[in-house]
Coordinates of C-alpha atoms and ligand atoms in Angstrom, one line a residue:
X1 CA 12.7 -19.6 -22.6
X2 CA 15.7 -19.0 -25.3
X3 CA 13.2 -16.6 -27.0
X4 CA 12.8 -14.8 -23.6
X5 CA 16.0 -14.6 -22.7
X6 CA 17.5 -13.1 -26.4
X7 CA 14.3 -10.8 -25.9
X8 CA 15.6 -9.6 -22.7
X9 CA 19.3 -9.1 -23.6
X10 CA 17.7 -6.9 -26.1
X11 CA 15.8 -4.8 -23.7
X12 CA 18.8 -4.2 -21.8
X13 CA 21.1 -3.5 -24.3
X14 CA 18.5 -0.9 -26.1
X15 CA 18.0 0.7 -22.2
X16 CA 21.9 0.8 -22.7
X17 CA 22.7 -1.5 -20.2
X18 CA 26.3 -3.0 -21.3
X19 CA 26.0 -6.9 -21.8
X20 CA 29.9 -6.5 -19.5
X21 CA 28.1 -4.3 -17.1
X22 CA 25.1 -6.8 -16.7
X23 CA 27.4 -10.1 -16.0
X24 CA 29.5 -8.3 -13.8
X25 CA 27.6 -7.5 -11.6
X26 CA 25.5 -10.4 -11.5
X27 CA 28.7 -12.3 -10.5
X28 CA 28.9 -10.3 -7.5
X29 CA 25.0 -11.8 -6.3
X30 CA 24.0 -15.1 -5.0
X31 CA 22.5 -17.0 -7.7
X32 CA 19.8 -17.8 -4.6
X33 CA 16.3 -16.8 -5.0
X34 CA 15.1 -13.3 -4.0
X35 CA 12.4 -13.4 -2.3
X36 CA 10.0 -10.8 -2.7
X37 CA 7.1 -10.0 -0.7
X38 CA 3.4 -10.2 -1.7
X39 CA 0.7 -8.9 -0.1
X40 CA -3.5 -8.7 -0.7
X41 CA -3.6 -4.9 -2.5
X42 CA -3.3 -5.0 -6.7
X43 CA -0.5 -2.1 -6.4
X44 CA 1.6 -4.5 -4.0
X45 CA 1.0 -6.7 -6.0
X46 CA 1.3 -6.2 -9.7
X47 CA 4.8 -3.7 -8.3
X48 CA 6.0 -7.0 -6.7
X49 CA 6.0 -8.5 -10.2
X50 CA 7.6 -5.7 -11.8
X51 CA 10.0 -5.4 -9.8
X52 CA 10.6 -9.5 -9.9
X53 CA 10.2 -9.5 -13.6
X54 CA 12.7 -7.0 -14.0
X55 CA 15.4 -8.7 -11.5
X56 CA 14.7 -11.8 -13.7
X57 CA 15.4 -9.8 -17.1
X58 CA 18.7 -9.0 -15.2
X59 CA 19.5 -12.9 -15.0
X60 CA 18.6 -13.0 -11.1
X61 CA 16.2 -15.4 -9.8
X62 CA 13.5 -14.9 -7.6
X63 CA 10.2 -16.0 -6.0
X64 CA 7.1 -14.1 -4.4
X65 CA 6.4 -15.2 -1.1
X66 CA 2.9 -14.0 0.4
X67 CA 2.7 -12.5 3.7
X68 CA 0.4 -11.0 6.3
X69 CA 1.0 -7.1 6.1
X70 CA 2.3 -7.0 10.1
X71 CA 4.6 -10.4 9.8
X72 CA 6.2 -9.8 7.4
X73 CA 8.3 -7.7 8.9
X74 CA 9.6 -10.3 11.3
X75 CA 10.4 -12.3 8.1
X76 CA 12.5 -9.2 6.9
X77 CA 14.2 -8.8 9.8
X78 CA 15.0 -12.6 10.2
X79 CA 16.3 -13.1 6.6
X80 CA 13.5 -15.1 6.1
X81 CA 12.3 -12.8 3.2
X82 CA 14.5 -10.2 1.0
X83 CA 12.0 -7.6 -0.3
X84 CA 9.5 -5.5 -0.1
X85 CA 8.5 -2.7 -2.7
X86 CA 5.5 -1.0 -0.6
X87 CA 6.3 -0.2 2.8
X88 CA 2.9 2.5 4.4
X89 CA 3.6 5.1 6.6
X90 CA -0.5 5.1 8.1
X91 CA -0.4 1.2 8.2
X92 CA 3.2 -0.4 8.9
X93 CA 5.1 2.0 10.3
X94 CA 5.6 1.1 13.9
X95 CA 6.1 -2.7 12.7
X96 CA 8.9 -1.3 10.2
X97 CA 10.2 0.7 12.5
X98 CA 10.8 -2.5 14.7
X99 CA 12.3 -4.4 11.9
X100 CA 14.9 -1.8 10.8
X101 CA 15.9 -2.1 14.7
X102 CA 16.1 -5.7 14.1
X103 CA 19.0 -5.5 11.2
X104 CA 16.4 -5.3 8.6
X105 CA 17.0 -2.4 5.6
X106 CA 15.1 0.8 4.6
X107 CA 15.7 0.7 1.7
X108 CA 14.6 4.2 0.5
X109 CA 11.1 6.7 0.2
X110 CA 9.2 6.8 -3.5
X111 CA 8.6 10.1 -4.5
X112 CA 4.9 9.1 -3.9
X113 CA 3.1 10.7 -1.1
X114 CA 0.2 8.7 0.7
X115 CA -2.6 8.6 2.8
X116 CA -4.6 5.9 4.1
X117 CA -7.9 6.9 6.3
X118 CA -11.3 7.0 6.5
X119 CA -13.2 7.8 2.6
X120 CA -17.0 8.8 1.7
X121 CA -18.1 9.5 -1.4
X122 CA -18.3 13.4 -2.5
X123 CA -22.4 12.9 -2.4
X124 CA -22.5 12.5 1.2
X125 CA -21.2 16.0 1.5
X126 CA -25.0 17.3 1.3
X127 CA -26.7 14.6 3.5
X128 CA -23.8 15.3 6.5
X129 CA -23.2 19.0 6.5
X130 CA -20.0 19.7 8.0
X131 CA -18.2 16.9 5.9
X132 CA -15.4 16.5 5.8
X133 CA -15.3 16.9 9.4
X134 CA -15.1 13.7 11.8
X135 CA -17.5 15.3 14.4
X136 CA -19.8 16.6 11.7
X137 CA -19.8 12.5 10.2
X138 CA -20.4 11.4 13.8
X139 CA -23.6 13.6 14.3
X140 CA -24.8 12.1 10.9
X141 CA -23.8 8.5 12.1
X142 CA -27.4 7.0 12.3
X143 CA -27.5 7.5 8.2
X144 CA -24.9 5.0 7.9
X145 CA -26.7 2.7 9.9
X146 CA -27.4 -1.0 9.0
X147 CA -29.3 -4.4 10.7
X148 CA -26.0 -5.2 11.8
X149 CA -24.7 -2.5 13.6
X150 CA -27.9 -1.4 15.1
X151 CA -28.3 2.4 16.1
X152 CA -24.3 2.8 15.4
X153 CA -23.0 3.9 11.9
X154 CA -21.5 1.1 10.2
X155 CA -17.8 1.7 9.1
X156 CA -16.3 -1.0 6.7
X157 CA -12.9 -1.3 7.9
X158 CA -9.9 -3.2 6.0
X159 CA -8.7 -6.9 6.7
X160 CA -8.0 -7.5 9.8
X161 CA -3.5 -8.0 9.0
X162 CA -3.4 -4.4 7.6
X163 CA -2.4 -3.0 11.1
X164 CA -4.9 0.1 11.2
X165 CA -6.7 0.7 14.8
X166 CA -10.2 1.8 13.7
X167 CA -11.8 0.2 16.1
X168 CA -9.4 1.6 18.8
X169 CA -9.7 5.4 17.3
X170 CA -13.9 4.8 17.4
X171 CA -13.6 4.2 21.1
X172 CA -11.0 7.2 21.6
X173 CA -13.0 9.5 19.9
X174 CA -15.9 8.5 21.8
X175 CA -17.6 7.6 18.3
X176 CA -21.5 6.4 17.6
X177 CA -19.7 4.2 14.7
X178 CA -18.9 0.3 14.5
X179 CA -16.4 -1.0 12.2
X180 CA -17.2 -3.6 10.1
X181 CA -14.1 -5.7 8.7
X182 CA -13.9 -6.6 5.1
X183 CA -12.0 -10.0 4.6
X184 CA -10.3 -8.6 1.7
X185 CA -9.7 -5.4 -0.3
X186 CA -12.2 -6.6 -3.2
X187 CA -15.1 -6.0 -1.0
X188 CA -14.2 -2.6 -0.1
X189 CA -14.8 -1.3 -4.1
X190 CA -17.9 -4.0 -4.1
X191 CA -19.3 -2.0 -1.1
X192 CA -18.4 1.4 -2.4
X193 CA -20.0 0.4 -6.3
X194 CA -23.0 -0.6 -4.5
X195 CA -23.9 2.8 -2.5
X196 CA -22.6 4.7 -5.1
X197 CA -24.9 3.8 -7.7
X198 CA -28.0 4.5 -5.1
X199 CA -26.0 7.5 -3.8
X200 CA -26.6 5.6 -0.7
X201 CA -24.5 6.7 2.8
X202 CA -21.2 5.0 2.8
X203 CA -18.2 5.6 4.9
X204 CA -15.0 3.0 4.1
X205 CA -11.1 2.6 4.6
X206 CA -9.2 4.0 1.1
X207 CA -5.8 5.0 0.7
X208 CA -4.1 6.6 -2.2
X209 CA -2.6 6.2 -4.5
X210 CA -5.1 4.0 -5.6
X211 CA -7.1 3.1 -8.6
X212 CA -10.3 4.7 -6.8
X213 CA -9.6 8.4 -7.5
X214 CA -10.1 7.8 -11.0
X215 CA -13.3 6.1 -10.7
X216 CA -15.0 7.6 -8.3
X217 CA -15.5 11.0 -6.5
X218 CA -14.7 11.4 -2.8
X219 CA -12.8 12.7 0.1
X220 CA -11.1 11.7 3.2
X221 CA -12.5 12.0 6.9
X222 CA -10.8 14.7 9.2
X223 CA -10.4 12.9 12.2
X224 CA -7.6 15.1 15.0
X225 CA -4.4 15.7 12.4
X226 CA -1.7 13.5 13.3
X227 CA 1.3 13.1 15.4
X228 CA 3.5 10.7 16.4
X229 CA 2.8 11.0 20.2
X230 CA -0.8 9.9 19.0
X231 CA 0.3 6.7 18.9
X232 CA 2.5 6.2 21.9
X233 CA 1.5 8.4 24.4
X234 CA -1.9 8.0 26.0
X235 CA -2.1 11.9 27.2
X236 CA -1.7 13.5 23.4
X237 CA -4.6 14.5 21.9
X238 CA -8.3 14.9 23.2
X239 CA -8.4 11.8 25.4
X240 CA -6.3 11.9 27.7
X241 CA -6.6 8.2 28.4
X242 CA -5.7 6.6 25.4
X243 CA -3.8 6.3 21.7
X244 CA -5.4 6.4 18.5
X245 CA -7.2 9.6 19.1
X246 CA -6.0 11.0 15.8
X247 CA -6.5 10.5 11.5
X248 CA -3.4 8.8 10.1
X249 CA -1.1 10.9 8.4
X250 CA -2.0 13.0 6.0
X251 CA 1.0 12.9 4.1
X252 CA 2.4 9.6 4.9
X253 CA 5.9 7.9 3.2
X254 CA 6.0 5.2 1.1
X255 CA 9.5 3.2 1.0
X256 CA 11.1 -0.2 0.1
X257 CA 12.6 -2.4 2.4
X258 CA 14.4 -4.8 2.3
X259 CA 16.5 -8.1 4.2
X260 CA 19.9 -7.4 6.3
X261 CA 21.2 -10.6 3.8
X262 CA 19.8 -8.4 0.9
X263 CA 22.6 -6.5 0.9
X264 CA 25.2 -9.2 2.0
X265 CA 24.3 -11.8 -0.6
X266 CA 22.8 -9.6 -3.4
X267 CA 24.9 -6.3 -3.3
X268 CA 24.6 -5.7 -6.7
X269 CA 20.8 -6.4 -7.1
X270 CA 20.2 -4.4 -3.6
X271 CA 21.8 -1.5 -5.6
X272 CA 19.4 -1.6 -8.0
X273 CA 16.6 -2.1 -5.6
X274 CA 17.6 1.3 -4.0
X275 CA 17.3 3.1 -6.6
X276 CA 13.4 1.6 -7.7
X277 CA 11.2 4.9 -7.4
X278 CA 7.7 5.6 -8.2
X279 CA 5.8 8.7 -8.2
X280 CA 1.4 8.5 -7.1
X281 CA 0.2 8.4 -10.7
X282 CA 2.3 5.2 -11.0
X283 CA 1.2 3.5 -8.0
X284 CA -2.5 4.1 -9.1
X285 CA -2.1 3.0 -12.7
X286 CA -0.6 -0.8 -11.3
X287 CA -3.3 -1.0 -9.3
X288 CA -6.2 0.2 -12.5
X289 CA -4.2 -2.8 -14.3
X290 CA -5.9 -5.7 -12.0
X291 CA -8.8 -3.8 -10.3
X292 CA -10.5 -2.0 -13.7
X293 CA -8.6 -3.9 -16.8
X294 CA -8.7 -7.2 -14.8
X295 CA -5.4 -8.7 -16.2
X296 CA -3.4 -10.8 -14.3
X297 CA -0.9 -9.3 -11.8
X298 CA 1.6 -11.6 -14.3
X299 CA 0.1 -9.7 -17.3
X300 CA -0.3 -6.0 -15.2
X301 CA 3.2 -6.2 -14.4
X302 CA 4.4 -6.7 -18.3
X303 CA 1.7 -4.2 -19.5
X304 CA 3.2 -1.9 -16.4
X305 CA 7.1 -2.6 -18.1
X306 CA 6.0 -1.7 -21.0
X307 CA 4.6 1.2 -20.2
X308 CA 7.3 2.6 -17.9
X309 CA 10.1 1.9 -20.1
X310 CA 11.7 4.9 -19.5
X311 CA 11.5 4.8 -15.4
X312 CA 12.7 1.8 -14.9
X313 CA 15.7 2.3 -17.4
X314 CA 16.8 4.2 -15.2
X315 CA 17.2 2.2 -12.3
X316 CA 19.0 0.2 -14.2
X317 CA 21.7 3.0 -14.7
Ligands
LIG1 C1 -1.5 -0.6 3.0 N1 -2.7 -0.2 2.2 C2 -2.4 0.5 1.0 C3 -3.6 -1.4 2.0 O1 -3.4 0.7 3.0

């Protein structure tokens, strides 16, 4: 613990962060727990550690607190959790949006751009000409049928907490496909490995950044581009009857957010929280850490620290 804690005055003071600076404005914060966040993708949560490691190098204390993707944004609006360091455009949006209503903070955009939809490998662009067209993977959907989805293509869709509405959008479009849930991310890439060595018909939920784009070749689905009235109002887009007739955005946000007691008991520390910015190559290289070097997040975070020096110095500032 001593050894850590000399070790880390001696990271902040070569990142030329004042040992004055540092106590002052620790004496502004609560000396409670942070509480950051966790959720069930290695990107959350090897960045969740990061940034808890780092708070921690700063003399702050904190603890992760898992939660459901969509809940947790009640907990962020009650004060019943401080942080959160990935906040999806495609997937939380709407449940953000409700939070930040609620008293809870946005906290800020990374430079990172994201999308999160619908993914087949490249291969599949000769066995469904058209690709990457919705309507041209629709007319192809008996190729991706299986036992247990009958004469319907089978779509395997995220966990069930990750607030997409796939099943919703198949029944908009008027689609010959059935999603097929995966209980958690790790059998998304187990599914995609397996088709992809037999070049086999696969169609599955991605998202980038993400660890995938460096492993394997592929593209997202085209489904209607998006627009916020696709998900509100019933007469946008082709049916007139219902939402979710569209593809997620293309070029979705990803921010931070954070408590509304964030900012009243740890001013200081939300300060530095504001300024925590990460650009796509980033994001993807956390997430390589846990789901192709299979550390620890514990280990991917310190790896990711010491690989970052010079971003996160800065935030520091
Ligand atoms: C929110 N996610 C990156 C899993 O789509």
């Amino acid at each position: 613990m001593l050894k850590f804690q000399s070790l880390t005055r001696a990271v902040l003071l070569g990142a030329g962060v004042s040992a004055a600076a540092m106590s002052a404005a620790r004496a502004e914060d609560s000396s409670d727990p942070i509480k950051i966040v966790m959720n069930n993708w290695s990107s959350q949560v090897v960045l969740a550690n990061v940034v808890g490691q780092l708070l921690e190098m700063q003399g702050r204390a904190v603890e992760y607190v898992p939660s459901d993707t969509q809940l947790q944004y009640t907990a962020l609006a009650n004060g019943d959790m401080d942080f959160q360091i990935e906040v999806w455009e495609g997937s939380q949006a709407e449940a953000f949006d409700k939070a930040v209503a609620a008293g809870a903070l946005d906290l800020g955009a990374h430079d990172a751009v994201t999308r999160e939809d619908w993914w087949y490998p490249s291969y599949l662009n000769e066995v469904c000409p058209g690709l990457p067209d919705w309507k041209a993977l629709d007319a192809c959907a008996e190729k991706f049928a299986t036992a247990e989805t009958g004469t319907k293509g089978r779509f395997v869709g995220p966990p069930a907490d990750w607030g997409k509405h796939y099943s919703e959008r198949i029944q908009a479009l008027g689609m010959n496909f059935q999603e097929v849930p995966v209980g958690q991310a790790a059998t998304l890439w187990a599914e995609l490995q397996a088709a992809y060595d037999r070049k086999e018909p696969v169609v599955l939920f991605n998202w980038t950044p993400n660890f995938i784009e460096a492993k394997f070749e592929g593209q997202f689905v085209e489904f209607p581009a998006f627009d916020p009235a696709c998900w509100t109002d019933p007469k946008w887009g082709q049916n007139p009857d219902a939402i979710y007739d569209c593809g997620a955005p293309a070029k979705g946000y990803l921010k931070k957010a954070g408590s509304k007691q964030l900012a009243e008991k740890w001013p200081s520390a939300t300060e530095f929280l504001k300024k925590v910015n990460l650009t796509n190559p980033q994001f993807a290289a956390a997430a390589a850490l846990v789901d192709v070097d299979g550390l620890t997040p514990e280990d991917a975070a310190k790896k990711w620290i010491a690989d970052n020096e010079a971003t996160w110095k800065a935030w520091m500032q």
